[in-house]
Structures are given as structure tokens and as C-alpha cells.
Coordinates of C-alpha atoms in Angstrom, one line a residue:
X276 CA 8.6 -10.6 18.0
X277 CA 10.3 -10.0 14.7
X278 CA 7.0 -9.5 12.9
X279 CA 5.9 -6.9 15.4
X280 CA 9.1 -4.9 15.0
X281 CA 8.6 -5.1 11.2
X282 CA 5.1 -3.6 11.3
X283 CA 6.3 -0.8 13.6
X284 CA 9.1 0.0 11.1
X285 CA 6.7 0.0 8.2
X286 CA 4.5 2.4 10.0
X287 CA 7.4 4.8 10.6
X288 CA 8.3 4.7 6.9
X289 CA 5.1 6.4 5.9
X290 CA 6.7 9.7 7.0
X291 CA 9.7 9.1 4.6
X292 CA 7.9 9.6 1.3
X293 CA 9.8 8.7 -1.9
X294 CA 10.1 11.8 -4.1
X295 CA 11.2 11.3 -7.7
X296 CA 14.5 13.1 -8.3
X297 CA 14.9 12.5 -12.0
X298 CA 13.7 14.6 -14.9
X299 CA 10.1 13.9 -14.1
X300 CA 8.3 15.5 -11.2
X301 CA 5.2 14.0 -9.7
X302 CA 2.9 17.0 -9.8
X303 CA -0.7 17.6 -10.8
X304 CA 0.4 19.2 -14.1
X305 CA 2.0 16.1 -15.5
X306 CA 0.1 14.8 -18.5
X307 CA -0.3 11.2 -17.1
X308 CA -1.7 12.6 -13.9
X309 CA -4.0 15.1 -15.7
X310 CA -5.4 12.3 -17.9
X311 CA -6.4 10.3 -14.9
X312 CA -8.6 11.1 -11.9
X313 CA -6.0 11.3 -9.1
X314 CA -5.6 12.5 -5.6
X315 CA -2.9 12.5 -3.0
X316 CA -4.8 13.8 0.0
X317 CA -7.9 13.1 2.1
X318 CA -10.0 9.9 2.1
X319 CA -9.1 8.9 -1.4
X320 CA -5.3 8.6 -0.7
X321 CA -6.1 7.2 2.7
X322 CA -7.8 4.2 1.1
X323 CA -4.6 3.5 -0.7
X324 CA -2.5 3.8 2.4
X325 CA -4.1 0.9 4.3
X326 CA -5.5 -2.5 3.6
X327 CA -7.7 -5.2 5.1
X328 CA -4.9 -6.3 7.4
X329 CA -5.0 -2.9 9.1
X330 CA -1.4 -3.3 10.4
X331 CA 0.6 -1.4 7.8
X332 CA 0.1 2.3 6.7
X333 CA 2.1 3.7 3.8
X334 CA 1.1 6.9 2.1
X335 CA 1.3 7.0 -1.7
X336 CA 2.1 10.2 -3.7
X337 CA -0.8 9.6 -6.0
X338 CA -3.8 7.3 -6.2
X339 CA -4.8 6.9 -9.8
X340 CA -8.0 5.6 -11.4
X341 CA -7.0 4.0 -14.8
X342 CA -9.8 3.1 -17.2
X343 CA -7.6 1.3 -19.7
X344 CA -4.4 -0.8 -19.9
X345 CA -2.8 2.1 -21.7
X346 CA -3.4 4.3 -18.7
X347 CA -1.6 1.8 -16.5
X348 CA 1.3 1.6 -19.0
X349 CA 1.6 5.4 -18.9
X350 CA 1.9 5.4 -15.2
X351 CA 4.6 2.7 -15.3
X352 CA 6.5 4.7 -17.9
X353 CA 6.3 7.8 -15.8
X354 CA 7.7 5.8 -12.8
X355 CA 10.5 4.4 -15.0
X356 CA 11.6 7.9 -16.1
X357 CA 12.1 8.8 -12.4
X358 CA 14.8 7.5 -10.2
X359 CA 12.9 6.2 -7.3
X360 CA 9.1 6.1 -8.1
X361 CA 7.3 2.7 -7.8
X362 CA 3.8 1.5 -8.8
X363 CA 1.4 -0.8 -7.0
X364 CA -1.9 -2.2 -8.2
X365 CA -4.7 -2.2 -5.7
X366 CA -7.8 -4.3 -6.2
X367 CA -10.2 -4.5 -3.3
X368 CA -7.5 -3.9 -0.8
X369 CA -7.8 -7.3 0.8
X370 CA -4.1 -7.8 1.4
X371 CA -3.0 -8.1 5.1
X372 CA 0.7 -6.9 5.1
X373 CA 0.7 -3.8 2.8
X374 CA 1.3 -5.8 -0.4
X375 CA -0.8 -3.4 -2.5
X376 CA 0.9 -0.3 -1.2
X377 CA 3.6 2.0 -2.7
X378 CA 5.2 4.3 -0.1
X379 CA 5.5 7.7 -1.8
X380 CA 4.8 6.1 -5.2
X381 CA 1.7 5.5 -7.4
X382 CA -1.1 3.3 -6.4
X383 CA -3.5 2.2 -9.2
X384 CA -7.2 1.7 -8.4
X385 CA -7.8 -1.4 -10.5
X386 CA -11.5 -1.3 -9.7
X387 CA -11.9 1.5 -12.3
X388 CA -10.4 -0.6 -15.1
X389 CA -12.4 -1.3 -18.2
X390 CA -13.9 -2.4 -20.6
X391 CA -16.7 -4.5 -19.2
X392 CA -17.1 -8.3 -19.2
X393 CA -17.9 -10.1 -22.4
X394 CA -18.4 -13.7 -23.7
X395 CA -15.9 -15.0 -26.2
X396 CA -15.8 -18.3 -28.1
X397 CA -12.6 -20.1 -28.0
X398 CA -10.7 -21.2 -31.1
X399 CA -13.8 -21.4 -33.2
X400 CA -15.4 -24.0 -31.0
X401 CA -18.5 -23.8 -28.9
X402 CA -16.4 -23.6 -25.7
X403 CA -17.1 -20.3 -24.0
X404 CA -15.0 -18.0 -21.9
X405 CA -15.4 -14.6 -20.2
X406 CA -13.0 -11.7 -20.9
X407 CA -13.0 -9.7 -17.6
X408 CA -11.1 -6.7 -16.4
X409 CA -8.6 -7.5 -13.7
X410 CA -10.4 -5.2 -11.3
X411 CA -13.7 -7.1 -11.4
X412 CA -14.7 -8.8 -8.2
X413 CA -15.4 -12.5 -8.4
X414 CA -18.9 -11.8 -7.0
X415 CA -19.5 -9.6 -10.1
X416 CA -18.2 -12.3 -12.4
X417 CA -20.5 -14.8 -10.8
X418 CA -23.6 -12.6 -11.0
X419 CA -22.9 -11.5 -14.6
X420 CA -22.1 -14.9 -15.9
X421 CA -25.0 -16.8 -14.3
X422 CA -27.6 -14.1 -14.7
X423 CA -26.8 -13.3 -18.3
X424 CA -25.5 -16.5 -19.7
X425 CA -26.3 -19.4 -17.3
X426 CA -22.6 -20.1 -17.1
X427 CA -19.8 -19.9 -14.5
X428 CA -16.1 -20.5 -13.9
X429 CA -15.3 -23.8 -12.2
X430 CA -12.7 -22.6 -9.6
X431 CA -13.4 -19.9 -6.9
X432 CA -12.2 -18.4 -3.7
X433 CA -14.4 -18.7 -0.6
X434 CA -14.7 -14.9 -0.3
X435 CA -15.9 -13.4 -3.6
X436 CA -15.1 -9.8 -2.7
X437 CA -11.6 -10.2 -4.2
X438 CA -10.5 -9.0 -7.7
X439 CA -9.7 -11.3 -10.6
X440 CA -6.2 -9.8 -10.9
X441 CA -5.6 -10.1 -7.2
X442 CA -6.3 -13.8 -6.9
X443 CA -4.5 -14.7 -10.2
X444 CA -1.4 -12.9 -8.8
X445 CA -1.5 -15.2 -5.8
X446 CA -3.3 -18.5 -6.5
X447 CA -7.0 -18.5 -5.8
X448 CA -8.0 -21.5 -3.6
X449 CA -11.3 -22.9 -2.5
X450 CA -13.1 -26.2 -2.2
X451 CA -13.2 -26.8 -5.9
X452 CA -9.4 -26.8 -6.3
X453 CA -8.9 -30.5 -5.6
X454 CA -10.9 -31.2 -8.8
X455 CA -10.3 -28.3 -11.1
X456 CA -7.1 -26.8 -9.7
X457 CA -6.7 -23.2 -8.3
X458 CA -7.9 -20.2 -10.2
X459 CA -4.4 -19.7 -11.6
X460 CA -4.9 -23.1 -13.4
X461 CA -8.2 -21.9 -14.9
X462 CA -7.3 -19.0 -17.1
X463 CA -6.4 -19.2 -20.8
X464 CA -5.2 -15.8 -21.7
X465 CA -4.0 -12.6 -20.0
X466 CA -3.3 -9.0 -20.9
X467 CA -0.3 -7.7 -18.9
X468 CA 1.5 -4.5 -18.5
X469 CA 5.2 -5.2 -17.7
X470 CA 7.7 -3.1 -15.8
X471 CA 8.9 -1.3 -18.9
X472 CA 5.3 -0.1 -19.7
X473 CA 4.8 -2.7 -22.5
X474 CA 1.3 -4.0 -22.9
X475 CA 1.2 -7.7 -24.0
X476 CA -1.3 -10.4 -24.5
X477 CA 0.0 -13.8 -23.4
X478 CA -1.2 -17.4 -23.1
X479 CA 0.2 -20.9 -22.7
X480 CA 1.1 -20.8 -26.4
X481 CA 2.1 -17.1 -26.9
X482 CA 4.6 -15.3 -24.7
X483 CA 4.1 -18.3 -22.4
X484 CA 7.0 -17.4 -20.0
X485 CA 5.3 -14.1 -19.1
X486 CA 1.9 -15.9 -18.8
X487 CA 3.2 -18.4 -16.3
X488 CA 5.4 -15.8 -14.6
X489 CA 2.5 -13.5 -13.6
X490 CA 0.3 -16.4 -12.4
X491 CA 1.1 -16.4 -8.7
X492 CA 3.8 -13.9 -9.4
X493 CA 2.8 -11.4 -6.7
X494 CA 2.6 -8.6 -9.2
X495 CA 6.4 -8.7 -9.7
X496 CA 6.6 -9.2 -13.4
X497 CA 3.6 -7.3 -14.7
X498 CA 0.1 -6.1 -13.8
X499 CA -2.7 -8.2 -15.1
X500 CA -5.2 -5.9 -16.8
X501 CA -7.6 -8.5 -18.4
X502 CA -8.1 -12.2 -18.0
X503 CA -9.9 -14.8 -20.1
X504 CA -11.7 -17.3 -17.8
X505 CA -13.2 -20.5 -19.2
X506 CA -16.9 -21.0 -18.5
X507 CA -19.1 -24.1 -18.1
X508 CA -22.9 -24.4 -17.7
X509 CA -23.7 -23.3 -14.1
X510 CA -25.5 -25.8 -11.9
X511 CA -28.8 -24.7 -10.5
X512 CA -28.6 -26.2 -7.0
X513 CA -26.2 -27.4 -4.3
X514 CA -26.6 -30.0 -1.6
X515 CA -24.5 -28.3 1.1
X516 CA -23.3 -30.8 3.8
X517 CA -21.3 -30.6 7.0
X518 CA -20.2 -33.6 9.1
X519 CA -18.3 -33.6 12.4
X520 CA -15.3 -35.6 13.5
X521 CA -13.8 -36.2 17.0
X522 CA -10.4 -37.4 15.8
X523 CA -8.0 -35.7 13.4
X524 CA -6.7 -38.9 11.9
X525 CA -10.1 -40.0 10.8
X526 CA -10.9 -36.6 9.5
X527 CA -7.7 -36.5 7.5
X528 CA -8.1 -40.0 6.1
X529 CA -11.6 -39.2 4.9
X530 CA -10.7 -35.8 3.5
X531 CA -7.7 -37.2 1.6
X532 CA -9.7 -40.1 0.3
X533 CA -12.4 -37.7 -1.0
X534 CA -10.0 -35.5 -2.9
X535 CA -8.3 -38.4 -4.6
X536 CA -11.4 -40.1 -6.0
X537 CA -12.3 -40.1 -9.7
X538 CA -14.3 -37.1 -10.7
X539 CA -17.3 -39.3 -11.4
X540 CA -17.4 -40.4 -7.8
X541 CA -16.3 -37.2 -6.2
X542 CA -18.0 -34.3 -4.5
X543 CA -17.9 -31.0 -6.3
X544 CA -16.5 -29.2 -3.3
X545 CA -14.4 -30.4 -0.3
X546 CA -13.3 -28.2 2.5
X547 CA -13.0 -28.4 6.3
X548 CA -12.3 -26.5 9.5
X549 CA -11.3 -26.9 13.1
X550 CA -13.7 -25.7 15.8
X551 CA -13.7 -25.7 19.6
X552 CA -15.6 -28.3 21.6
X553 CA -17.3 -25.5 23.4
X554 CA -20.9 -24.2 23.5
X555 CA -19.9 -20.7 24.8
X556 CA -17.7 -19.6 21.9
X557 CA -20.1 -18.1 19.2
X558 CA -17.3 -17.7 16.7
X559 CA -15.5 -21.0 16.7
X560 CA -17.6 -23.3 19.0
X561 CA -20.5 -25.6 18.4
X562 CA -22.7 -22.9 16.9
X563 CA -20.2 -22.4 14.0
X564 CA -21.0 -25.8 12.5
X565 CA -24.8 -26.0 11.7
X566 CA -25.7 -24.8 8.2
X567 CA -27.9 -21.7 8.4
X568 CA -31.6 -22.6 8.8
X569 CA -30.6 -26.2 9.6
X570 CA -30.9 -28.4 12.7
X571 CA -29.2 -27.7 16.0
X572 CA -25.9 -29.1 17.2
X573 CA -26.4 -32.1 19.6
X574 CA -23.4 -32.3 22.0
X575 CA -24.7 -35.6 23.3
X576 CA -23.3 -37.1 20.0
X577 CA -19.7 -36.1 21.0
X578 CA -17.7 -38.9 22.8
X579 CA -16.9 -38.1 26.4
X580 CA -13.2 -38.5 25.8
X581 CA -13.1 -36.1 22.9
X582 CA -10.4 -33.4 22.9
X583 CA -11.1 -29.6 23.2
X584 CA -10.7 -29.5 19.4
X585 CA -13.1 -31.0 16.9
X586 CA -13.2 -31.1 13.1
X587 CA -15.9 -30.4 10.5
X588 CA -15.8 -31.6 6.9
X589 CA -17.7 -29.4 4.5
X590 CA -19.0 -30.9 1.2
X591 CA -21.1 -30.0 -1.7
X592 CA -22.9 -31.8 -4.5
X593 CA -24.1 -29.8 -7.6
X594 CA -27.4 -30.7 -9.2
X595 CA -30.2 -29.4 -11.4
X596 CA -33.9 -29.4 -10.5
X597 CA -34.5 -32.4 -12.7
X598 CA -31.9 -34.4 -10.7
X599 CA -33.5 -33.5 -7.3
X600 CA -35.2 -36.9 -7.0
X601 CA -31.9 -38.8 -6.7
X602 CA -29.7 -36.3 -4.9
X603 CA -30.7 -37.7 -1.5
X604 CA -29.7 -41.2 -2.4
X605 CA -26.5 -40.0 -4.1
X606 CA -25.5 -38.0 -1.0
X607 CA -26.2 -40.9 1.4
X608 CA -24.1 -43.3 -0.8
X609 CA -21.2 -40.9 -0.9
X610 CA -21.3 -40.2 2.9
X611 CA -21.7 -43.9 3.9
X612 CA -18.0 -44.8 3.9
X613 CA -17.0 -41.8 6.0
X614 CA -16.0 -42.1 9.6
X615 CA -17.8 -39.0 11.0
X616 CA -19.8 -38.9 14.2
X617 CA -23.3 -40.2 13.3
X618 CA -26.0 -37.8 14.3
X619 CA -23.8 -34.8 13.6
X620 CA -24.7 -34.3 10.0
X621 CA -26.0 -31.0 8.7
X622 CA -27.4 -30.4 5.2
X623 CA -29.3 -27.8 3.2
X624 CA -30.3 -27.3 -0.4
X625 CA -29.4 -23.8 -1.7
X626 CA -28.9 -22.2 -5.1
X627 CA -25.5 -22.3 -6.7
X628 CA -25.1 -18.6 -6.4
X629 CA -26.2 -18.6 -2.7
X630 CA -23.7 -21.3 -1.9
X631 CA -20.8 -19.5 -3.5
X632 CA -21.9 -16.3 -1.8
X633 CA -22.1 -17.8 1.7
X634 CA -19.1 -15.9 3.1
X635 CA -20.8 -12.7 2.2
X636 CA -23.0 -13.2 5.3
X637 CA -19.9 -13.4 7.4
X638 CA -18.8 -10.1 6.0
X639 CA -22.2 -8.5 6.8
X640 CA -22.0 -9.8 10.4
X641 CA -18.4 -8.6 10.8
X642 CA -19.2 -5.2 9.5
X643 CA -22.2 -5.0 11.9
X644 CA -20.0 -5.9 14.8
X645 CA -17.1 -3.7 13.8
X646 CA -14.6 -6.5 13.4
X647 CA -14.4 -6.0 9.6
X648 CA -12.7 -2.6 10.2
X649 CA -10.2 -3.9 12.9
X650 CA -6.7 -5.4 12.1
X651 CA -6.6 -8.9 10.7
X652 CA -3.3 -10.7 11.4
X653 CA -4.2 -13.6 9.1
X654 CA -1.8 -16.5 8.4
X655 CA -2.3 -18.9 5.5
X656 CA -0.1 -22.0 5.1
X657 CA 0.3 -24.9 2.7
X658 CA 1.5 -27.9 4.7
X659 CA 2.3 -31.3 3.3
X660 CA 0.0 -34.2 4.4
X661 CA 3.1 -35.9 5.9
X662 CA 3.4 -33.1 8.4
X663 CA -0.3 -32.2 9.0
X664 CA -0.8 -34.6 11.9
X665 CA 2.1 -33.1 13.9
X666 CA 0.8 -29.6 13.1
X667 CA -2.6 -30.6 14.5
X668 CA -1.1 -32.0 17.7
X669 CA 1.1 -29.0 18.3
X670 CA -0.7 -26.0 16.8
X671 CA -4.4 -26.7 16.8
X672 CA -4.5 -28.7 20.0
X673 CA -2.0 -26.7 22.0
X674 CA -1.1 -23.2 20.6
X675 CA -4.6 -22.5 19.3
X676 CA -6.8 -24.6 21.6
X677 CA -8.6 -21.5 22.7
X678 CA -9.5 -20.5 19.2
X679 CA -8.4 -17.4 17.3
X680 CA -11.7 -15.3 17.1
X681 CA -12.3 -16.5 13.5
X682 CA -12.3 -19.5 11.2
X683 CA -9.5 -22.1 11.2
X684 CA -9.6 -23.8 7.9
X685 CA -7.8 -27.1 7.1
X686 CA -8.4 -29.2 4.0
X687 CA -6.3 -31.1 1.4
X688 CA -5.3 -30.1 -2.1
X689 CA -3.5 -31.9 -4.9
X690 CA -0.1 -30.7 -6.2
X691 CA -0.7 -32.3 -9.6
X692 CA -3.4 -29.6 -10.2
X693 CA -0.8 -26.8 -10.1
X694 CA 1.4 -26.1 -13.1
X695 CA 5.1 -26.0 -12.2
X696 CA 5.7 -23.3 -14.7
X697 CA 3.7 -20.8 -12.6
X698 CA 5.5 -18.6 -10.1
X699 CA 3.4 -19.7 -7.1
X700 CA 5.3 -21.9 -4.6
X701 CA 3.7 -25.0 -3.1
X702 CA 5.0 -27.9 -1.0
X703 CA 6.7 -30.9 -2.7
X704 CA 4.2 -33.6 -1.6
X705 CA 1.3 -34.5 -3.9
X706 CA -1.2 -33.9 -1.1
X707 CA -0.9 -30.8 1.0
X708 CA -3.3 -28.9 3.2
X709 CA -4.4 -25.3 3.2
X710 CA -4.3 -24.1 6.8
X711 CA -6.0 -20.7 7.0
X712 CA -6.0 -18.9 10.4
X713 CA -8.5 -16.1 9.7
X714 CA -8.3 -14.0 12.9
X715 CA -10.8 -11.2 13.6
X716 CA -9.8 -8.8 16.4
X717 CA -12.7 -7.3 18.3
X718 CA -12.8 -3.5 18.5
X719 CA -12.5 -3.8 22.3
X720 CA -9.3 -5.9 22.2
X721 CA -7.0 -3.2 21.1
X722 CA -3.4 -3.1 19.9
X723 CA -2.2 -5.6 22.5
X724 CA -4.4 -8.3 21.0
X725 CA -3.0 -7.6 17.5
X726 CA 0.6 -7.9 18.7
X727 CA -0.2 -11.1 20.6
X728 CA -1.8 -12.6 17.4
X729 CA 1.2 -11.6 15.3
X730 CA 3.6 -13.1 17.8
X731 CA 1.5 -16.3 17.8
X732 CA 1.7 -16.4 14.0
X733 CA 5.5 -16.1 14.3
X734 CA 5.6 -18.9 16.8
X735 CA 3.7 -21.1 14.4
X736 CA 6.0 -20.3 11.5
X737 CA 9.1 -21.0 13.7
X738 CA 7.6 -24.3 14.7
X739 CA 7.1 -25.3 11.1
X740 CA 10.7 -24.3 10.2
X741 CA 12.2 -26.0 13.3
X742 CA 10.4 -29.2 12.7
X743 CA 11.5 -29.3 9.0
X744 CA 8.0 -29.3 7.6
X745 CA 7.4 -29.4 3.9
X746 CA 5.4 -26.2 3.8
X747 CA 4.9 -22.8 2.2
X748 CA 3.3 -19.5 3.3
X749 CA 0.4 -18.8 1.0
X750 CA 0.1 -15.1 0.1
X751 CA 3.6 -14.7 1.5
X752 CA 5.3 -11.7 3.0
X753 CA 8.9 -11.7 4.2
X754 CA 11.5 -9.2 5.3
X755 CA 14.7 -10.5 3.9
X756 CA 16.1 -11.9 0.6
X757 CA 17.1 -15.1 2.5
X758 CA 13.5 -15.7 3.5
X759 CA 12.3 -15.1 0.0
X760 CA 15.0 -17.4 -1.4
X761 CA 13.9 -20.1 1.1
X762 CA 10.3 -19.6 0.1
X763 CA 10.9 -20.2 -3.6
X764 CA 13.7 -22.7 -3.0
X765 CA 14.8 -24.2 -6.3
X766 CA 12.7 -21.7 -8.3
X767 CA 14.3 -18.6 -6.7
X768 CA 16.8 -18.3 -9.6
X769 CA 14.0 -18.4 -12.1
X770 CA 12.1 -15.8 -10.1
X771 CA 15.0 -13.4 -10.2
X772 CA 15.6 -14.0 -13.9
X773 CA 12.0 -13.3 -14.6
X774 CA 12.2 -10.1 -12.6
X775 CA 15.2 -8.9 -14.6
X776 CA 13.4 -9.8 -17.8
X777 CA 10.0 -8.1 -17.2
X778 CA 10.7 -5.5 -14.5
X779 CA 14.5 -4.8 -14.5
X780 CA 14.2 -1.6 -12.4
X781 CA 11.9 -3.2 -9.8
X782 CA 9.2 -0.6 -10.3
X783 CA 6.2 -3.0 -9.7
X784 CA 4.6 -4.0 -6.5
X785 CA 7.1 -2.6 -3.9
X786 CA 4.8 -3.6 -1.1
X787 CA 5.8 -7.2 -1.4
X788 CA 9.3 -6.1 -0.2
X789 CA 11.1 -8.6 -2.4
X790 CA 13.2 -6.3 -4.6
X791 CA 14.6 -2.8 -4.2
X792 CA 13.9 -0.1 -6.8
X793 CA 16.8 0.4 -9.2
X794 CA 17.8 3.7 -10.6
X795 CA 17.6 4.1 -14.4
X796 CA 21.0 4.2 -16.2
X797 CA 20.7 7.9 -17.0
X798 CA 20.2 8.8 -13.4
X799 CA 23.1 6.6 -12.3
X800 CA 25.4 8.2 -14.9
X801 CA 24.3 11.7 -13.8
X802 CA 25.0 11.0 -10.2
X803 CA 28.4 9.5 -11.0
X804 CA 29.5 12.6 -12.9

């Protein structure tokens, strides 16, 4: 019940707006505010007071639309000259616990940030990269890069309605990460505005500590304003495959084998999900497995002694039109060693862009049904492969056996694809699983259903801690310093030192609730006198 009480307290806090009491007043006549399109009332500010999670509501004093990194630096300097003002960067508002909010502070609409995307050549070579503003959606990057240049990044998120800066501040995980690493491992240069309003360009070879600090840094050390993303020739087509398993041990053995194969023998994408052995559940039952426009699910193929929970491995092979003749044989050869239930295979050939955009159809359906606008008490975990069987037995088969009203993803990743210099925290084991519990609450379910889901999430977290799992919360959010210290474990001291170095007054990203805003020395001296 701790998480429920927390959300209730956060909602009460929206009435206690932070007003700067230093020598700078936050009013419409201030030069920074005059230079930017801003508002503190009506629908505009309302958008900045809520997020996709729909459980936290905190009103900002101003919602600014910066067009340049200098605009962002100006807003940060304005906050620094006050005694209590904070600044948050808001991309597409897809956080679920108020991470992109600033109660009584300044929220920056990163979607208005320019300039536009452009192709650059790296180091005088033929290698190409895209320079993109941090507020660009990955869907926009995909469309622009493929349509105009026939190229694309190699690492994605499943949902492309997220901003570049948002995912790079957290991790950015999808089915390509086992081969290419997460999105934070696929960027070569960043432009960042730090907590003192300084605008810096950083990379692995220049200002490298800042570069690695902001990757997965939850917006604590600087706001990413531009990113340089390597590109490769985009494939034309994708063989999209799903196969079904009745037993988790067989599913996990195959999934882990697939993600540890040499690249030459590997699929281009490996994910998976849990679904109910039930025909009546349209969201997470049998009907959630077949690929759109594919064959129907045949329940006669399921063994009679199967549990109420089944598993689906989702795979993809990239190919071009000239390779179409051998993709059938290649797919059959790669599937042959797997232990899935024969007769429960589903496949389709789709364009590369269509495959990467597949979750967009889920969004369209959710908007039509009204569930896109309801609260989303999501929980994302990274759990070591050594603990995942116990998690399946306890959580999937017992706690969540009735489903969650949305997808339940579970698939392995490789720790060696994550750079330890980055701020993001991952489990210690080489193989760990992303477990994503993506709950959608129906409009009819009401507040009671949200509280029940939040309590269930807390039950799952307590189970992971009590059993001593090697796990981390992905896109974390905690109430106490002790919880944050436990999350970062041995890297907590480094995290604090980086905060002192790049945002000593704790102006940036207050919605993460990691650090409290410090007063500037002048304000402290004035109050003491």
C-alpha cells in the first residue's frame, strides 16, 4: 500500500506550488519567458501536469517551448538564480510516475526543439549518422531516415512514440538489444545542457564522463538537446515469426540460446511474452498471439496438461527482395532446433517500417477504446536469468494468472552489450530478462482497479526483494534515498558525485524524486543574516 499512499501525497502536493523567493520572479515580463512561447494556465499547462501514467498530477509554474539549446540553457540559468525553482524536460509525456514534471517549476516542451534532422559523415569515412533533436520521436527518425536516405538506426524501442532524449535518458530496449545493445549503446555524440546552464558537446572521447553520465542518467546531470545516432542501410523486408510454448523452461532455454548465438546465425530480433491459455480474453488470451492477417490459433495443439499460462517467442529476420527466394529455407533452418509446440507457428512478411511500427496499431486500438487515456500503472523489471524461473512460478503463474489487461513481456538481454560507464543500472548476471507488465485499465474499471494494480506491483517488488533476486527496476521511481542507493548499489557514490559535478543545486528533473533542490549560496547567506 506504500505506493498508493505515495501517489495520493503527490496529488496533494500540486496545491503547494513552489514560488521562487530569490531576486528573480517568475512572471510573464521576465526576458526568458518573453523569449519563449509559454503558458501557466489552461490546456497547455494541463498537459505538463500529467503524463501517460495518469496517476500523478503536479502543476508547473510555466510550460516553455524552447527552439534551441540556448533557450533551454536560459531557462536553467533562470532557475539557478532563484532559490527553489526547478526544471523538467518533457518529451512525449510517456512517463508513468510523474518523472517529467516540475511542481511549481518550469517544464520544457522538448518537442519544439530544433534544428531538424540531418545526415553527417563520421570522421571523414563513409559511415553515416543522423544528428537529431532530442525531442524528435523515434517514429519520425524512422520515417525520415528510411524515406530520404534508405538508412536506419539498429536499436529501437517497441513503441516509437517516444522521444530520442527520453529513451537515451533511460536505456531504450527492444528485440534488437541482444545483438546491438540498447539505444544508449548506439549513440556517438550528445549535446547537453547541464544544471549550471552550460551547453556542452560530449562523446566517448570528449567530456566522456558527462557523455556516459547522461546516458541512462534519468535527466539528473543534464538535458540532452541533440544526439548523433549511427545509421546502417535499412533492410526492405522482415519475416515476422511467432511460436508458442507450453513450458517456461523450454521457452527460456530457447530464448537464451537464440540471444547468445553468433551474429551470422542469429535472428535480427528476439522478444517474447506471456499469455493466458484462454480463448475468452481478447487482450492476453489466444487471440493475442496470431500475427495480423495470419492463420488462426489452433487450441488442439496445446497439451491437455498445460498450465493456465503459455509463452510466445517473437522473432524476426531481415531481408531484401533479392533474398526472398531463400528466406523460407533460412527461417525453417533456424526454427528447427527450437522446442516450441509444432503447429502453433505464425509468420508474415512485412516491410521493415511496418514491422517497427507494429505497436502503433495497439495505440490506435487503445485510443478507440478509451484505455489510452486511462491510468497506466506499468512496471518494468530487469531480472537475472538465475531468478527468472522462480519469478515465472510465483508471479506469472500465481499472482498474474488472470492477466493484467495488457501485454506481459519477458525476454533475455545480454549485460555485455551495456557499457558500465553509463548511469543506467542493470543486474549483475550476463543474461537477464526484461519483464514488462504493461497494464491498461478500462474506463469502466475506475480508481479501485488502479489502486489494486499499484498494490499488485508493490507485491511483486516485495517478492523480488524478499527472495534476494538479482534485479533492477527499469525506468525506476522510488520514494527514499535508501531505495535509490539500493537501486544503484555500488554505483550510488558515482551517481552522487556526478550530480554534484553537473547539477550541484539539483535543479534538473525533480520529478524523479532523487535529490532535493538546493538553495544558491547567495540565498543561503541572505537568510542567515
